[in-house]
Amino acid sequence: GDSVTQMEGPVTLSEEAFLTINCTYTATGYPSLFWYVQYPGEGLQLLLKATKADDKGSNKGFEATYRKETTSFHLEKGSVQVSDSAVYFCALIKAAGNKLTFGGGTRVLVKP
Amino acid sequence: ETGVTQSPTHLIKTRGQQVTLRCSSQSGHNTVSWYQQALGQGPQFIFQYYREEENGRGNFPPRFSGLQFPNYSSELNVNALELDDSALYLCASSFKGASGSRETQYFGPGTRLLVL
């Protein structure tokens, strides 16, 4: 079946450091890929998405590129802030699919 | 534009009881999906409702049931609550068009259920 694998956290960084969170997926066909962010005590917020190979999703300084050849969708940000401390989830949805399949989440802690 | 709302925000029940959680979809959306997120884990798909009918179900027992209303809002009902049902229940709304494919889902704040 479909699956999403993320690097385990927690990831602890200093403010202004570079952030990378690895995400790889297993799915047939050409799924759409997403990154969601969950702040403490809240629901999920859509951070960015990509719907086809080589698409780059970007938002709030975060970027991720859909790599079909490596089945990956790694999240990056060049300079993190304390406010970026959250749990980040990588997810996919298949064509004509109705459900999101999520990775286990990666907790990021940014220290001042 | 109104986002996805859920009620209640928190709930405490005892084992064997029944619970109903509610979700109002985002303006312009016609599809509601429900997810269960256990502590420290990623959300798991429970089911989706489209045109007031169940449109796909994850690996959850029949005591998890739902409804969608003509205004696209939705309810999740859980009967015979078990301790393992303690989790954050997330509702997501989306727009399913004629192609019916891979719509982007937007989440509400969730309902945190504790079963004692």
PDB file of N, CA and C in Angstrom, chain A residues 30-32 34 36 38 41-46 49 51 66 89 93-100 102-105, chain B residues 33 35 37 40-45 48 55-57 88 90 96 100-110 112:
ATOM      1  N   TYR A  30       0.946   8.691  -9.954  1.00  0.00           N
ATOM      2  CA  TYR A  30       1.521  10.018  -9.733  1.00  0.00           C
ATOM      3  C   TYR A  30       0.712  10.754  -8.671  1.00  0.00           C
ATOM      4  N   PRO A  31       1.077  10.549  -7.399  1.00  0.00           N
ATOM      5  CA  PRO A  31       0.315  11.221  -6.347  1.00  0.00           C
ATOM      6  C   PRO A  31       0.613  12.713  -6.291  1.00  0.00           C
ATOM      7  N   SER A  32      -0.240  13.462  -5.646  1.00  0.00           N
ATOM      8  CA  SER A  32       0.073  14.833  -5.242  1.00  0.00           C
ATOM      9  C   SER A  32       0.728  14.755  -3.877  1.00  0.00           C
ATOM     10  N   PHE A  34       2.216  16.836  -0.300  1.00  0.00           N
ATOM     11  CA  PHE A  34       1.904  17.970   0.566  1.00  0.00           C
ATOM     12  C   PHE A  34       2.841  17.996   1.773  1.00  0.00           C
ATOM     13  N   TYR A  36       2.221  19.602   5.604  1.00  0.00           N
ATOM     14  CA  TYR A  36       1.357  20.273   6.570  1.00  0.00           C
ATOM     15  C   TYR A  36       2.185  20.569   7.813  1.00  0.00           C
ATOM     16  N   GLN A  38       1.854  21.536  12.060  1.00  0.00           N
ATOM     17  CA  GLN A  38       0.968  21.514  13.229  1.00  0.00           C
ATOM     18  C   GLN A  38       1.664  22.209  14.387  1.00  0.00           C
ATOM     19  N   GLY A  41      -1.002  22.190  20.093  1.00  0.00           N
ATOM     20  CA  GLY A  41      -2.408  22.325  20.468  1.00  0.00           C
ATOM     21  C   GLY A  41      -3.333  22.718  19.335  1.00  0.00           C
ATOM     22  N   GLU A  42      -2.851  22.662  18.098  1.00  0.00           N
ATOM     23  CA  GLU A  42      -3.679  23.087  16.969  1.00  0.00           C
ATOM     24  C   GLU A  42      -3.877  21.965  15.955  1.00  0.00           C
ATOM     25  N   GLY A  43      -4.712  22.259  14.935  1.00  0.00           N
ATOM     26  CA  GLY A  43      -4.906  21.326  13.833  1.00  0.00           C
ATOM     27  C   GLY A  43      -3.791  21.478  12.812  1.00  0.00           C
ATOM     28  N   LEU A  44      -3.975  20.902  11.651  1.00  0.00           N
ATOM     29  CA  LEU A  44      -2.968  20.946  10.598  1.00  0.00           C
ATOM     30  C   LEU A  44      -3.208  22.134   9.674  1.00  0.00           C
ATOM     31  N   GLN A  45      -2.126  22.796   9.303  1.00  0.00           N
ATOM     32  CA  GLN A  45      -2.206  23.866   8.313  1.00  0.00           C
ATOM     33  C   GLN A  45      -1.445  23.437   7.070  1.00  0.00           C
ATOM     34  N   LEU A  46      -2.033  23.646   5.918  1.00  0.00           N
ATOM     35  CA  LEU A  46      -1.336  23.353   4.673  1.00  0.00           C
ATOM     36  C   LEU A  46      -0.181  24.329   4.516  1.00  0.00           C
ATOM     37  N   LYS A  49       2.347  22.480  -1.504  1.00  0.00           N
ATOM     38  CA  LYS A  49       1.987  21.263  -2.215  1.00  0.00           C
ATOM     39  C   LYS A  49       2.628  21.254  -3.596  1.00  0.00           C
ATOM     40  N   THR A  51       1.925  18.944  -7.416  1.00  0.00           N
ATOM     41  CA  THR A  51       1.015  17.966  -8.016  1.00  0.00           C
ATOM     42  C   THR A  51       1.640  17.119  -9.116  1.00  0.00           C
ATOM     43  N   TYR A  66       9.131  18.119  -5.965  1.00  0.00           N
ATOM     44  CA  TYR A  66       8.615  16.772  -6.245  1.00  0.00           C
ATOM     45  C   TYR A  66       9.627  16.054  -7.129  1.00  0.00           C
ATOM     46  N   PHE A  89       4.403  17.483   8.801  1.00  0.00           N
ATOM     47  CA  PHE A  89       3.925  16.221   8.245  1.00  0.00           C
ATOM     48  C   PHE A  89       3.999  16.260   6.725  1.00  0.00           C
ATOM     49  N   ILE A  93      -1.629  12.173  -1.716  1.00  0.00           N
ATOM     50  CA  ILE A  93      -2.965  11.727  -2.107  1.00  0.00           C
ATOM     51  C   ILE A  93      -2.871  11.256  -3.548  1.00  0.00           C
ATOM     52  N   LYS A  94      -3.493  10.121  -3.827  1.00  0.00           N
ATOM     53  CA  LYS A  94      -3.395   9.535  -5.160  1.00  0.00           C
ATOM     54  C   LYS A  94      -4.382  10.205  -6.114  1.00  0.00           C
ATOM     55  N   ALA A  95      -4.119  10.056  -7.383  1.00  0.00           N
ATOM     56  CA  ALA A  95      -5.052  10.546  -8.394  1.00  0.00           C
ATOM     57  C   ALA A  95      -6.392   9.848  -8.179  1.00  0.00           C
ATOM     58  N   ALA A  96      -7.462  10.632  -8.208  1.00  0.00           N
ATOM     59  CA  ALA A  96      -8.817  10.121  -7.948  1.00  0.00           C
ATOM     60  C   ALA A  96      -8.940   9.536  -6.551  1.00  0.00           C
ATOM     61  N   GLY A  97      -7.957   9.837  -5.701  1.00  0.00           N
ATOM     62  CA  GLY A  97      -8.006   9.321  -4.335  1.00  0.00           C
ATOM     63  C   GLY A  97      -8.813  10.213  -3.426  1.00  0.00           C
ATOM     64  N   ASN A  98      -9.166   9.683  -2.277  1.00  0.00           N
ATOM     65  CA  ASN A  98      -9.949  10.448  -1.330  1.00  0.00           C
ATOM     66  C   ASN A  98      -9.281  10.600   0.014  1.00  0.00           C
ATOM     67  N   LYS A  99      -8.165   9.963   0.221  1.00  0.00           N
ATOM     68  CA  LYS A  99      -7.553  10.056   1.530  1.00  0.00           C
ATOM     69  C   LYS A  99      -6.100  10.512   1.433  1.00  0.00           C
ATOM     70  N   LEU A 100      -5.704  11.289   2.428  1.00  0.00           N
ATOM     71  CA  LEU A 100      -4.308  11.640   2.593  1.00  0.00           C
ATOM     72  C   LEU A 100      -3.616  10.537   3.387  1.00  0.00           C
ATOM     73  N   PHE A 102      -0.290  10.014   5.554  1.00  0.00           N
ATOM     74  CA  PHE A 102       0.680  10.876   6.235  1.00  0.00           C
ATOM     75  C   PHE A 102       1.913  10.093   6.693  1.00  0.00           C
ATOM     76  N   GLY A 103       3.022  10.802   6.764  1.00  0.00           N
ATOM     77  CA  GLY A 103       4.174  10.298   7.485  1.00  0.00           C
ATOM     78  C   GLY A 103       3.960  10.490   8.978  1.00  0.00           C
ATOM     79  N   GLY A 104       4.940  10.048   9.758  1.00  0.00           N
ATOM     80  CA  GLY A 104       4.798  10.085  11.203  1.00  0.00           C
ATOM     81  C   GLY A 104       5.034  11.443  11.836  1.00  0.00           C
ATOM     82  N   GLY A 105       5.482  12.405  11.036  1.00  0.00           N
ATOM     83  CA  GLY A 105       5.715  13.747  11.561  1.00  0.00           C
ATOM     84  C   GLY A 105       7.140  13.927  12.054  1.00  0.00           C
TER      85      GLY A 105
ATOM     86  N   SER B  33     -13.665  15.029   5.115  1.00  0.00           N
ATOM     87  CA  SER B  33     -12.928  13.821   5.490  1.00  0.00           C
ATOM     88  C   SER B  33     -12.617  13.898   6.979  1.00  0.00           C
ATOM     89  N   TYR B  35     -10.200  12.306  10.213  1.00  0.00           N
ATOM     90  CA  TYR B  35      -8.946  11.632  10.534  1.00  0.00           C
ATOM     91  C   TYR B  35      -8.822  11.512  12.057  1.00  0.00           C
ATOM     92  N   GLN B  37      -5.910  11.264  14.984  1.00  0.00           N
ATOM     93  CA  GLN B  37      -4.482  11.440  15.239  1.00  0.00           C
ATOM     94  C   GLN B  37      -4.182  11.075  16.689  1.00  0.00           C
ATOM     95  N   GLY B  40       1.483  11.800  19.178  1.00  0.00           N
ATOM     96  CA  GLY B  40       2.804  11.534  18.626  1.00  0.00           C
ATOM     97  C   GLY B  40       2.819  10.823  17.291  1.00  0.00           C
ATOM     98  N   GLN B  41       1.666  10.704  16.651  1.00  0.00           N
ATOM     99  CA  GLN B  41       1.588  10.009  15.368  1.00  0.00           C
ATOM    100  C   GLN B  41       0.975  10.898  14.290  1.00  0.00           C
ATOM    101  N   GLY B  42       1.075  10.435  13.060  1.00  0.00           N
ATOM    102  CA  GLY B  42       0.422  11.121  11.958  1.00  0.00           C
ATOM    103  C   GLY B  42      -1.060  10.776  11.913  1.00  0.00           C
ATOM    104  N   PRO B  43      -1.868  11.630  11.313  1.00  0.00           N
ATOM    105  CA  PRO B  43      -3.307  11.348  11.207  1.00  0.00           C
ATOM    106  C   PRO B  43      -3.584  10.102  10.374  1.00  0.00           C
ATOM    107  N   GLN B  44      -4.636   9.381  10.753  1.00  0.00           N
ATOM    108  CA  GLN B  44      -5.095   8.202  10.033  1.00  0.00           C
ATOM    109  C   GLN B  44      -6.487   8.465   9.493  1.00  0.00           C
ATOM    110  N   PHE B  45      -6.707   8.146   8.225  1.00  0.00           N
ATOM    111  CA  PHE B  45      -7.981   8.378   7.544  1.00  0.00           C
ATOM    112  C   PHE B  45      -9.060   7.478   8.115  1.00  0.00           C
ATOM    113  N   GLN B  48     -14.540   9.487   4.331  1.00  0.00           N
ATOM    114  CA  GLN B  48     -14.843  10.732   3.630  1.00  0.00           C
ATOM    115  C   GLN B  48     -16.326  10.733   3.261  1.00  0.00           C
ATOM    116  N   ASN B  55     -17.758   8.034   1.050  1.00  0.00           N
ATOM    117  CA  ASN B  55     -16.981   7.913  -0.184  1.00  0.00           C
ATOM    118  C   ASN B  55     -15.573   7.429   0.157  1.00  0.00           C
ATOM    119  N   GLY B  56     -15.510   6.248   0.724  1.00  0.00           N
ATOM    120  CA  GLY B  56     -14.219   5.695   1.097  1.00  0.00           C
ATOM    121  C   GLY B  56     -14.064   5.649   2.599  1.00  0.00           C
ATOM    122  N   ARG B  57     -13.412   4.581   3.072  1.00  0.00           N
ATOM    123  CA  ARG B  57     -13.264   4.349   4.495  1.00  0.00           C
ATOM    124  C   ARG B  57     -11.903   3.735   4.765  1.00  0.00           C
ATOM    125  N   LEU B  88      -6.849  13.023  18.923  1.00  0.00           N
ATOM    126  CA  LEU B  88      -7.319  14.265  18.302  1.00  0.00           C
ATOM    127  C   LEU B  88      -8.051  13.872  17.024  1.00  0.00           C
ATOM    128  N   LEU B  90      -9.625  15.048  13.620  1.00  0.00           N
ATOM    129  CA  LEU B  90      -9.486  16.154  12.682  1.00  0.00           C
ATOM    130  C   LEU B  90     -10.471  16.000  11.539  1.00  0.00           C
ATOM    131  N   LYS B  96     -14.582  18.710  -4.348  1.00  0.00           N
ATOM    132  CA  LYS B  96     -14.467  17.634  -5.328  1.00  0.00           C
ATOM    133  C   LYS B  96     -15.243  18.052  -6.563  1.00  0.00           C
ATOM    134  N   GLY B 100     -13.177  14.735  -9.916  1.00  0.00           N
ATOM    135  CA  GLY B 100     -13.178  13.981  -8.667  1.00  0.00           C
ATOM    136  C   GLY B 100     -11.820  13.569  -8.152  1.00  0.00           C
ATOM    137  N   SER B 101     -10.777  14.289  -8.527  1.00  0.00           N
ATOM    138  CA  SER B 101      -9.469  13.762  -8.180  1.00  0.00           C
ATOM    139  C   SER B 101      -8.650  14.711  -7.319  1.00  0.00           C
ATOM    140  N   ARG B 102      -7.894  14.147  -6.471  1.00  0.00           N
ATOM    141  CA  ARG B 102      -6.866  14.688  -5.597  1.00  0.00           C
ATOM    142  C   ARG B 102      -7.045  16.144  -5.182  1.00  0.00           C
ATOM    143  N   GLU B 103      -8.176  16.399  -4.593  1.00  0.00           N
ATOM    144  CA  GLU B 103      -8.426  17.752  -4.124  1.00  0.00           C
ATOM    145  C   GLU B 103      -7.590  18.042  -2.883  1.00  0.00           C
ATOM    146  N   THR B 104      -7.246  19.319  -2.691  1.00  0.00           N
ATOM    147  CA  THR B 104      -6.477  19.725  -1.522  1.00  0.00           C
ATOM    148  C   THR B 104      -7.407  19.808  -0.319  1.00  0.00           C
ATOM    149  N   GLN B 105      -6.994  19.202   0.785  1.00  0.00           N
ATOM    150  CA  GLN B 105      -7.814  19.161   1.989  1.00  0.00           C
ATOM    151  C   GLN B 105      -7.318  20.176   3.012  1.00  0.00           C
ATOM    152  N   TYR B 106      -8.253  20.912   3.586  1.00  0.00           N
ATOM    153  CA  TYR B 106      -7.960  21.948   4.577  1.00  0.00           C
ATOM    154  C   TYR B 106      -8.565  21.518   5.915  1.00  0.00           C
ATOM    155  N   PHE B 107      -7.750  21.591   6.953  1.00  0.00           N
ATOM    156  CA  PHE B 107      -8.124  21.017   8.235  1.00  0.00           C
ATOM    157  C   PHE B 107      -8.674  22.033   9.221  1.00  0.00           C
ATOM    158  N   GLY B 108      -9.549  21.547  10.076  1.00  0.00           N
ATOM    159  CA  GLY B 108     -10.012  22.311  11.214  1.00  0.00           C
ATOM    160  C   GLY B 108      -9.076  22.151  12.387  1.00  0.00           C
ATOM    161  N   PRO B 109      -9.405  22.794  13.514  1.00  0.00           N
ATOM    162  CA  PRO B 109      -8.520  22.761  14.690  1.00  0.00           C
ATOM    163  C   PRO B 109      -8.557  21.450  15.461  1.00  0.00           C
ATOM    164  N   GLY B 110      -9.569  20.607  15.187  1.00  0.00           N
ATOM    165  CA  GLY B 110      -9.624  19.313  15.850  1.00  0.00           C
ATOM    166  C   GLY B 110     -10.452  19.307  17.120  1.00  0.00           C
ATOM    167  N   ARG B 112     -10.270  17.217  20.713  1.00  0.00           N
ATOM    168  CA  ARG B 112      -9.454  16.290  21.509  1.00  0.00           C
ATOM    169  C   ARG B 112     -10.373  15.495  22.410  1.00  0.00           C
TER     170      ARG B 112
END
